[in-house]
Tab-separated table of C-alpha atoms and ligand atoms in Angstrom:
chain	number	residue	atom	x	y	z
A	1	MET	CA	181.732	-136.697	10.450
A	2	LYS	CA	184.313	-135.267	12.851
A	3	LEU	CA	183.696	-132.694	15.568
A	4	ASN	CA	184.536	-129.201	14.384
A	5	ASN	CA	186.411	-126.840	16.724
A	6	THR	CA	183.269	-125.196	18.060
A	7	GLN	CA	181.677	-128.550	18.800
A	8	LEU	CA	184.851	-129.778	20.498
A	9	GLN	CA	184.800	-126.744	22.768
A	10	GLN	CA	181.112	-127.251	23.445
A	11	VAL	CA	181.703	-130.871	24.460
A	12	ASN	CA	184.399	-129.651	26.850
A	13	GLU	CA	181.938	-127.199	28.357
A	14	GLN	CA	179.444	-130.016	28.821
A	15	ILE	CA	182.068	-132.170	30.532
A	16	LYS	CA	183.051	-129.257	32.780
A	17	ARG	CA	179.437	-128.710	33.722
A	18	LEU	CA	178.996	-132.386	34.589
A	19	LEU	CA	182.182	-132.492	36.683
A	20	GLN	CA	180.954	-129.622	38.841
A	21	THR	CA	177.873	-131.571	39.891
A	22	ASP	CA	177.334	-134.767	41.786
A	23	SER	CA	174.920	-135.892	39.087
A	24	TYR	CA	174.959	-139.454	37.770
A	25	TYR	CA	177.347	-138.682	34.925
A	26	GLY	CA	179.308	-136.158	36.966
A	27	LYS	CA	180.234	-138.957	39.350
A	28	ILE	CA	181.097	-141.357	36.542
A	29	TYR	CA	183.407	-138.786	34.927
A	30	GLN	CA	185.036	-137.949	38.252
A	31	GLU	CA	185.653	-141.618	38.966
A	32	MET	CA	187.089	-142.197	35.490
A	33	GLY	CA	189.335	-139.174	35.819
A	34	ILE	CA	187.944	-137.552	32.671
A	35	GLU	CA	188.720	-133.837	32.591
A	36	GLY	CA	188.079	-132.889	28.982
A	37	ILE	CA	189.005	-133.696	25.398
A	38	ASN	CA	191.533	-132.276	22.946
A	39	SER	CA	190.761	-134.277	19.847
A	40	GLN	CA	188.332	-136.543	18.030
A	41	GLU	CA	190.362	-139.464	19.356
A	42	ASP	CA	189.835	-138.340	22.948
A	43	PHE	CA	186.145	-137.893	22.257
A	44	GLU	CA	185.735	-141.391	20.875
A	45	LYS	CA	187.222	-142.783	24.086
A	46	LEU	CA	184.520	-141.174	26.247
A	47	PRO	CA	182.060	-143.708	27.666
A	48	PHE	CA	178.669	-144.114	26.022
A	49	SER	CA	175.527	-143.112	27.839
A	50	SER	CA	172.345	-145.172	27.609
A	51	LYS	CA	168.698	-145.411	28.482
A	52	GLU	CA	169.764	-147.970	31.078
A	53	ASP	CA	171.832	-145.263	32.838
A	54	LEU	CA	168.875	-142.914	32.832
A	55	ARG	CA	166.712	-145.564	34.454
A	56	ASN	CA	169.387	-146.102	37.097
A	57	ALA	CA	169.434	-142.371	37.718
A	58	TYR	CA	165.640	-142.262	38.217
A	59	PRO	CA	164.070	-139.930	39.142
A	60	LEU	CA	166.368	-136.904	38.892
A	61	GLY	CA	169.897	-138.265	39.265
A	62	ILE	CA	170.805	-136.982	35.832
A	63	GLN	CA	170.013	-133.343	36.700
A	64	ALA	CA	173.137	-131.220	36.185
A	65	VAL	CA	171.873	-127.830	37.432
A	66	PRO	CA	170.486	-126.556	40.773
A	67	ASP	CA	166.738	-127.061	41.281
A	68	LYS	CA	166.000	-123.368	40.858
A	69	GLU	CA	167.119	-123.551	37.220
A	70	VAL	CA	164.821	-126.413	36.260
A	71	VAL	CA	161.567	-125.191	34.706
A	72	ARG	CA	160.036	-128.434	33.456
A	73	ILE	CA	160.465	-132.181	33.225
A	74	HIS	CA	159.446	-134.670	30.578
A	75	SER	CA	159.350	-138.399	30.722
A	76	SER	CA	159.505	-141.285	28.313
A	77	SER	CA	157.441	-144.222	29.431
A	78	GLY	CA	159.151	-147.109	27.697
A	79	THR	CA	157.576	-150.526	27.628
A	80	THR	CA	159.778	-152.058	30.296
A	81	GLY	CA	161.234	-150.903	33.580
A	82	LYS	CA	161.242	-147.504	35.192
A	83	PRO	CA	160.455	-144.392	33.197
A	84	VAL	CA	163.160	-141.916	32.281
A	85	ILE	CA	162.863	-138.346	33.589
A	86	ILE	CA	164.588	-135.488	31.794
A	87	PRO	CA	164.822	-132.041	33.471
A	88	TYR	CA	164.880	-128.902	31.268
A	89	THR	CA	166.138	-125.402	32.036
A	90	ALA	CA	164.576	-122.286	30.479
A	91	LYS	CA	167.394	-122.298	27.907
A	92	ASP	CA	166.757	-125.976	27.063
A	93	VAL	CA	163.078	-125.232	26.465
A	94	GLU	CA	163.997	-122.224	24.312
A	95	ASP	CA	166.637	-124.162	22.326
A	96	TRP	CA	164.176	-126.945	21.655
A	97	ALA	CA	161.592	-124.459	20.327
A	98	VAL	CA	164.253	-122.903	18.080
A	99	MET	CA	165.114	-126.322	16.672
A	100	PHE	CA	161.479	-127.196	16.192
A	101	ALA	CA	160.727	-123.920	14.421
A	102	ARG	CA	163.646	-124.716	12.131
A	103	CYS	CA	162.008	-128.059	11.341
A	104	TYR	CA	158.799	-126.298	10.310
A	105	GLU	CA	160.783	-123.837	8.192
A	106	THR	CA	162.669	-126.661	6.519
A	107	ALA	CA	159.279	-128.143	5.628
A	108	GLY	CA	158.334	-124.829	4.003
A	109	ILE	CA	155.881	-123.876	6.743
A	110	THR	CA	155.576	-120.159	7.577
A	111	ASN	CA	153.871	-117.838	10.061
A	112	GLU	CA	150.886	-117.729	7.680
A	113	ASP	CA	150.164	-121.383	8.403
A	114	ARG	CA	147.672	-122.885	10.821
A	115	ILE	CA	149.094	-125.920	12.510
A	116	GLN	CA	146.724	-128.507	13.975
A	117	ILE	CA	148.535	-130.392	16.709
A	118	THR	CA	147.231	-133.874	17.460
A	119	PRO	CA	150.066	-135.566	19.414
A	120	GLY	CA	149.528	-135.838	23.174
A	121	TYR	CA	150.432	-133.152	25.692
A	122	GLY	CA	151.709	-133.788	29.206
A	123	LEU	CA	154.729	-135.811	30.282
A	124	TRP	CA	155.274	-136.849	26.707
A	125	THR	CA	157.514	-134.509	24.679
A	126	ALA	CA	155.370	-134.575	21.567
A	127	GLY	CA	152.429	-132.154	21.782
A	128	ILE	CA	154.216	-129.396	23.632
A	129	GLY	CA	157.223	-129.629	21.303
A	130	PHE	CA	155.052	-129.167	18.214
A	131	GLN	CA	153.285	-126.298	19.966
A	132	ALA	CA	156.387	-124.420	21.161
A	133	GLY	CA	157.966	-124.678	17.709
A	134	CYS	CA	154.773	-123.398	16.105
A	135	GLU	CA	154.617	-120.375	18.400
A	136	LYS	CA	158.327	-119.683	17.894
A	137	LEU	CA	157.713	-119.693	14.154
A	138	GLY	CA	154.756	-117.373	14.622
A	139	ALA	CA	152.213	-119.686	13.054
A	140	MET	CA	148.765	-120.310	14.558
A	141	ALA	CA	148.693	-123.337	16.824
A	142	ILE	CA	145.488	-125.334	17.044
A	143	PRO	CA	146.293	-127.415	20.120
A	144	MET	CA	143.918	-130.355	19.810
A	145	GLY	CA	145.832	-133.184	21.421
A	146	PRO	CA	144.916	-136.740	20.423
A	147	GLY	CA	141.544	-138.336	19.799
A	148	ASN	CA	138.037	-136.920	19.392
A	149	THR	CA	138.067	-137.334	15.651
A	150	ASP	CA	134.732	-135.525	15.106
A	151	LYS	CA	136.096	-132.388	16.736
A	152	GLN	CA	139.427	-132.739	14.912
A	153	LEU	CA	137.685	-132.778	11.548
A	154	GLN	CA	135.337	-129.952	12.483
A	155	MET	CA	138.274	-127.729	13.470
A	156	MET	CA	140.229	-128.805	10.415
A	157	VAL	CA	137.391	-127.658	8.169
A	158	ASP	CA	136.193	-124.563	10.067
A	159	LEU	CA	139.622	-123.177	10.963
A	160	LYS	CA	141.113	-124.152	7.594
A	161	SER	CA	144.142	-125.867	9.129
A	162	THR	CA	146.979	-125.952	6.594
A	163	VAL	CA	149.322	-128.265	8.493
A	164	ILE	CA	148.545	-131.441	10.395
A	165	THR	CA	151.017	-132.819	12.935
A	166	ALA	CA	150.442	-136.380	14.083
A	167	THR	CA	151.798	-139.834	14.629
A	168	SER	CA	151.655	-141.868	11.445
A	169	SER	CA	148.864	-144.061	12.784
A	170	TYR	CA	146.674	-141.091	13.714
A	171	ALA	CA	147.348	-139.410	10.373
A	172	LEU	CA	146.181	-142.618	8.729
A	173	LEU	CA	143.003	-142.654	10.790
A	174	LEU	CA	142.276	-139.027	9.871
A	175	ALA	CA	142.886	-139.763	6.186
A	176	GLU	CA	140.436	-142.668	6.363
A	177	GLU	CA	137.799	-140.559	8.077
A	178	VAL	CA	138.180	-137.682	5.608
A	179	ASN	CA	137.701	-140.194	2.850
A	180	LYS	CA	134.712	-141.900	4.525
A	181	ARG	CA	132.940	-138.601	5.161
A	182	GLY	CA	133.783	-137.167	1.756
A	183	LEU	CA	135.506	-134.108	3.229
A	184	GLN	CA	138.367	-133.918	0.702
A	185	ASP	CA	137.027	-130.728	-0.872
A	186	GLN	CA	136.432	-129.033	2.447
A	187	ILE	CA	139.880	-129.357	3.985
A	188	CYS	CA	142.767	-126.966	3.308
A	189	LEU	CA	145.704	-129.111	4.468
A	190	LYS	CA	148.948	-128.726	2.520
A	191	LYS	CA	151.517	-130.422	4.684
A	192	GLY	CA	151.848	-133.058	7.367
A	193	VAL	CA	154.630	-133.228	9.928
A	194	ILE	CA	154.750	-136.742	11.254
A	195	GLY	CA	156.613	-138.185	14.239
A	196	SER	CA	159.323	-140.486	13.065
A	197	GLU	CA	158.046	-143.916	13.907
A	198	ARG	CA	158.710	-146.462	11.233
A	199	TRP	CA	155.910	-146.617	8.721
A	200	SER	CA	155.413	-148.347	5.433
A	201	GLU	CA	155.399	-146.816	1.979
A	202	LYS	CA	151.833	-148.032	1.477
A	203	MET	CA	150.630	-146.129	4.551
A	204	ARG	CA	152.582	-143.073	3.482
A	205	ASN	CA	150.991	-143.001	0.053
A	206	TYR	CA	147.529	-143.443	1.500
A	207	ILE	CA	147.953	-140.494	3.883
A	208	GLN	CA	149.530	-138.338	1.183
A	209	LYS	CA	146.694	-138.972	-1.257
A	210	GLY	CA	143.895	-139.128	1.311
A	211	LEU	CA	144.707	-135.749	2.821
A	212	GLY	CA	146.317	-134.253	-0.292
A	213	ILE	CA	149.479	-133.249	1.581
A	214	GLU	CA	153.272	-133.332	1.435
A	215	LEU	CA	154.740	-135.357	4.284
A	216	TYR	CA	157.681	-134.511	6.516
A	217	ASP	CA	159.297	-136.900	8.985
A	218	ILE	CA	160.463	-135.306	12.163
A	219	TYR	CA	163.220	-136.986	14.183
A	220	GLY	CA	163.896	-136.881	17.894
A	221	LEU	CA	163.770	-138.653	21.218
A	222	THR	CA	162.765	-137.593	24.695
A	223	GLU	CA	166.279	-138.099	26.075
A	224	ILE	CA	167.593	-135.502	23.580
A	225	TYR	CA	164.998	-132.674	23.915
A	226	GLY	CA	162.208	-134.559	22.098
A	227	PRO	CA	160.999	-134.494	18.486
A	228	GLY	CA	162.489	-131.633	16.481
A	229	ILE	CA	166.226	-132.314	16.298
A	230	GLY	CA	165.917	-133.087	12.595
A	231	VAL	CA	163.502	-133.268	9.665
A	232	ASN	CA	163.605	-134.068	5.973
A	233	CYS	CA	163.595	-131.220	3.440
A	234	GLN	CA	161.636	-130.932	0.209
A	235	GLU	CA	164.236	-133.047	-1.607
A	236	GLU	CA	163.071	-136.010	0.518
A	237	ALA	CA	166.637	-137.227	0.734
A	238	GLY	CA	167.383	-138.013	4.350
A	239	ILE	CA	166.958	-135.967	7.503
A	240	HIS	CA	168.741	-132.672	8.148
A	241	TYR	CA	169.810	-132.393	11.786
A	242	TRP	CA	170.844	-129.340	13.774
A	243	ASP	CA	174.577	-129.677	14.359
A	244	ASP	CA	174.746	-126.457	16.393
A	245	PHE	CA	172.746	-128.261	19.101
A	246	ILE	CA	173.668	-131.905	18.673
A	247	TYR	CA	176.599	-133.927	17.373
A	248	ILE	CA	175.825	-137.237	15.676
A	249	GLU	CA	178.237	-140.118	15.192
A	250	ILE	CA	177.472	-143.523	13.723
A	251	ILE	CA	178.916	-146.596	15.390
A	252	ASP	CA	178.992	-150.317	14.803
A	253	PRO	CA	176.408	-151.474	17.364
A	254	LYS	CA	178.406	-154.626	18.103
A	255	THR	CA	181.923	-153.211	18.557
A	256	GLY	CA	181.093	-149.622	19.517
A	257	GLU	CA	183.684	-148.339	17.012
A	258	ASN	CA	182.878	-145.394	14.741
A	259	VAL	CA	182.149	-146.344	11.127
A	260	ALA	CA	183.137	-144.317	8.056
A	261	ASP	CA	180.746	-141.601	6.811
A	262	GLY	CA	178.152	-143.177	4.554
A	263	GLU	CA	178.266	-146.522	6.313
A	264	GLU	CA	175.312	-147.792	8.240
A	265	GLY	CA	175.280	-148.178	12.012
A	266	GLU	CA	173.739	-146.957	15.244
A	267	ILE	CA	173.070	-143.254	15.792
A	268	VAL	CA	174.888	-141.905	18.849
A	269	ILE	CA	174.007	-138.347	19.924
A	270	THR	CA	175.888	-135.818	22.025
A	271	THR	CA	174.081	-132.697	23.219
A	272	LEU	CA	176.287	-129.634	22.714
A	273	VAL	CA	174.559	-126.958	24.789
A	274	LYS	CA	172.057	-128.764	26.992
A	275	GLU	CA	171.989	-127.629	30.628
A	276	GLY	CA	169.417	-129.618	32.586
A	277	ALA	CA	170.480	-133.036	31.393
A	278	PRO	CA	173.530	-133.016	29.139
A	279	LEU	CA	174.125	-136.359	27.434
A	280	ILE	CA	177.402	-137.367	25.908
A	281	ARG	CA	177.508	-140.193	23.376
A	282	PHE	CA	173.943	-141.344	23.972
A	283	ARG	CA	173.167	-144.625	22.223
A	284	THR	CA	169.810	-144.344	20.456
A	285	HIS	CA	169.674	-147.888	18.980
A	286	ASP	CA	168.295	-146.268	15.823
A	287	ILE	CA	170.021	-147.434	12.659
A	288	SER	CA	170.935	-144.960	9.937
A	289	ARG	CA	173.990	-143.502	8.216
A	290	ILE	CA	175.528	-140.095	7.617
A	291	ILE	CA	174.834	-138.901	4.077
A	292	PRO	CA	178.213	-137.316	3.255
A	293	GLU	CA	177.157	-135.390	0.127
A	294	LYS	CA	175.736	-131.886	0.361
A	295	CYS	CA	171.963	-131.741	-0.075
A	296	SER	CA	170.668	-130.235	-3.305
A	297	CYS	CA	168.289	-128.048	-1.273
A	298	GLY	CA	171.327	-125.922	-0.382
A	299	SER	CA	171.038	-126.319	3.400
A	300	HIS	CA	174.378	-126.432	5.188
A	301	PHE	CA	172.983	-128.704	7.893
A	302	PRO	CA	174.277	-132.275	7.672
A	303	ARG	CA	172.043	-135.235	6.980
A	304	ILE	CA	171.351	-138.718	8.210
A	305	ASP	CA	169.374	-141.212	6.187
A	306	ILE	CA	165.829	-142.107	7.201
A	307	ILE	CA	165.788	-144.436	10.202
A	308	LYS	CA	166.018	-147.985	8.982
A	309	GLY	CA	165.169	-149.819	12.184
A	310	ARG	CA	166.423	-150.596	15.670
A	311	SER	CA	169.835	-152.139	16.267
A	312	ASP	CA	168.214	-154.675	18.587
A	313	ASP	CA	166.295	-156.097	15.613
A	314	MET	CA	169.123	-156.164	13.089
A	315	PHE	CA	170.416	-159.416	11.614
A	316	LYS	CA	173.207	-160.026	9.153
A	317	VAL	CA	173.401	-162.600	6.335
A	318	HIS	CA	176.124	-162.770	3.665
A	319	GLY	CA	177.487	-159.518	5.007
A	320	VAL	CA	174.179	-157.685	4.440
A	321	ASN	CA	172.432	-156.014	7.383
A	322	MET	CA	168.712	-156.655	7.441
A	323	PHE	CA	165.742	-155.648	9.545
A	324	PRO	CA	162.359	-157.291	10.059
A	325	SER	CA	160.873	-154.009	8.813
A	326	GLN	CA	162.446	-154.559	5.381
A	327	VAL	CA	160.907	-158.008	5.133
A	328	GLU	CA	157.529	-156.555	6.130
A	329	ASP	CA	157.802	-153.805	3.500
A	330	LEU	CA	158.666	-156.324	0.864
A	331	LEU	CA	155.794	-158.691	1.681
A	332	GLN	CA	153.302	-155.843	1.497
A	333	ASN	CA	153.945	-155.735	-2.230
A	334	VAL	CA	153.151	-159.366	-2.817
A	335	ASP	CA	149.575	-160.230	-3.723
A	336	GLY	CA	148.126	-162.863	-1.393
A	337	ALA	CA	151.025	-162.891	1.085
A	338	SER	CA	150.026	-162.349	4.706
A	339	SER	CA	152.021	-160.234	7.123
A	340	GLU	CA	153.085	-163.376	8.999
A	341	TYR	CA	156.529	-164.731	8.216
A	342	ALA	CA	159.486	-166.394	9.871
A	343	VAL	CA	163.175	-166.119	9.041
A	344	THR	CA	165.563	-168.943	9.902
A	345	ILE	CA	169.287	-168.495	9.495
A	346	ALA	CA	171.844	-171.284	9.779
A	347	HIS	CA	175.377	-171.992	8.681
A	348	ASP	CA	176.160	-174.725	6.145
A	349	ASP	CA	179.525	-175.976	7.414
A	350	ASP	CA	180.276	-178.072	4.316
A	351	LYS	CA	179.913	-175.140	1.954
A	352	ASN	CA	180.983	-172.639	4.624
A	353	ARG	CA	178.138	-170.279	3.921
A	354	ASP	CA	175.045	-168.914	5.584
A	355	ILE	CA	171.636	-170.208	4.635
A	356	MET	CA	168.549	-168.088	5.029
A	357	ILE	CA	165.092	-169.619	4.873
A	358	VAL	CA	162.031	-167.401	4.809
A	359	THR	CA	158.649	-168.959	5.504
A	360	VAL	CA	155.693	-166.859	4.400
A	361	GLU	CA	151.981	-167.465	4.745
A	362	ALA	CA	149.843	-166.953	1.653
A	363	GLU	CA	146.141	-167.084	0.848
A	364	GLY	CA	144.838	-170.244	-0.840
A	365	ARG	CA	143.706	-168.305	-3.943
A	366	VAL	CA	147.267	-167.608	-5.130
A	367	ASP	CA	149.772	-170.029	-6.646
A	368	PHE	CA	152.318	-170.848	-3.948
A	369	GLU	CA	155.164	-171.528	-6.352
A	370	ASP	CA	154.713	-168.257	-8.229
A	371	THR	CA	154.369	-166.340	-4.985
A	372	GLY	CA	157.585	-167.897	-3.685
A	373	LYS	CA	159.433	-166.887	-6.856
A	374	LYS	CA	158.095	-163.362	-6.637
A	375	ILE	CA	159.262	-162.990	-3.050
A	376	ARG	CA	162.712	-164.398	-3.842
A	377	GLU	CA	163.115	-161.920	-6.690
A	378	LEU	CA	162.106	-159.040	-4.413
A	379	PHE	CA	164.689	-160.114	-1.828
A	380	LYS	CA	167.332	-160.253	-4.538
A	381	SER	CA	166.554	-156.865	-6.053
A	382	ARG	CA	165.745	-154.925	-2.898
A	383	ILE	CA	167.949	-156.370	-0.197
A	384	GLY	CA	170.677	-158.099	-2.148
A	385	VAL	CA	170.331	-161.617	-0.766
A	386	THR	CA	168.560	-164.635	-2.225
A	387	PRO	CA	166.932	-166.740	0.493
A	388	LYS	CA	165.111	-170.035	0.173
A	389	ILE	CA	161.391	-169.296	0.310
A	390	THR	CA	158.743	-171.628	1.667
A	391	ILE	CA	155.092	-170.705	1.255
A	392	VAL	CA	152.593	-172.146	3.724
A	393	PRO	CA	148.822	-171.720	4.146
A	394	ILE	CA	147.523	-168.954	6.372
A	395	GLY	CA	147.386	-169.959	10.019
A	396	THR	CA	150.430	-172.246	9.836
A	397	LEU	CA	152.945	-170.039	11.630
A	398	PRO	CA	152.651	-169.648	15.393
A	399	ARG	CA	150.892	-166.532	16.707
A	400	SER	CA	151.738	-164.957	19.988
A	401	GLU	CA	150.069	-162.221	21.948
A	402	LYS	CA	153.323	-160.480	22.665
A	403	LYS	CA	155.775	-159.405	20.011
A	404	THR	CA	156.237	-162.431	17.760
A	405	LYS	CA	159.802	-163.656	17.409
A	406	ARG	CA	160.291	-163.712	13.677
A	407	VAL	CA	164.000	-164.272	13.266
A	408	THR	CA	165.707	-167.420	14.539
A	409	ASP	CA	169.457	-167.472	14.120
A	410	TYR	CA	171.144	-170.843	14.675
A	411	ARG	CA	174.610	-169.629	13.707
A	412	PHE	CA	175.681	-168.442	17.122
A	413	SER	CA	173.667	-170.790	19.316
A	414	GLN	CA	176.351	-173.507	19.547
A	415	GLU	CA	179.293	-171.279	20.381
B	1	LIG	ZN1	168.007	-130.776	2.000
């Protein structure tokens, strides 16, 4: 999807703003002699920005306004290295609330609703984002924050909360507790707005049924405001995003080139009106695609598909992009298969083709041959590749305390 004229002008404004500062990106642009853009082509030549940059700019090197204009900071912790600090101006905070309110509206939530907010407050962008959007919409915020499940359920019942906002794992916990305590008839929840971590269909169904709600996935990242830059609509066909605040392009994560609309790749986001910390061409490492068709809900906001995984985890066999998450989803549907598996990919030089071997653990009570067949069929129908499957008894594959390495690719190791 190309920049429209307004967006092109907005990007130029962002570049101008950066050039006038000695911020991290201001300096980079000055050194590169970038003064602005006149076309899509110019835009696509601009350097990417990354989480790595933001760590280098720690703590406030990215700030592109004078101190007196900054009203708040947020931070993303990240599992490795320094945290990232993002400064916000009053306008940034307001814009974010406007976007978030739009997410609620897209989910059919109104000022009559009572929104119970369970994500954390503080440095994290979650709780306060859900809250500001709720107040902007005019709904009643019930600002619980995380944990204290007894109190959560008491408030949910007594205050008749109609909307729950949560991470998927906390929503699951609440659904389990409601079920355990037999509270289904006492709660008034209609909808759930869930932070967009990756979660399985099984979990989704459980939460939906357990709490009797419709579910909405909210998209966002701390570097770009926070959650609230997009959400799915009632058609459940991808995520609408707010193209008056952000511009999204999809690139090939390996080459950095833009791919055609509809093709899968890495989401790259440019903020169009951000003041405190404008980001141009920020690489998210999230994999999705632009959905080129207009949504049947009638919204004019463009769509990306639901996030398929992280580019760092992607692997490619027979020209098909795959993610560990897809393998996990698939195995969940196989009776007796454990969640432990290993994928080995090699190249058969004689036949000049890739070979993929998937080793899966299964419980002793099931027939290994049948289970293997079932898994192969699922790979064929769902992913479009037919690997060799080996079934082994539970406990055979190595366990590790850290993130287990599940995919071993021998194709590139000898180059
Ligand atoms: Zn729609």
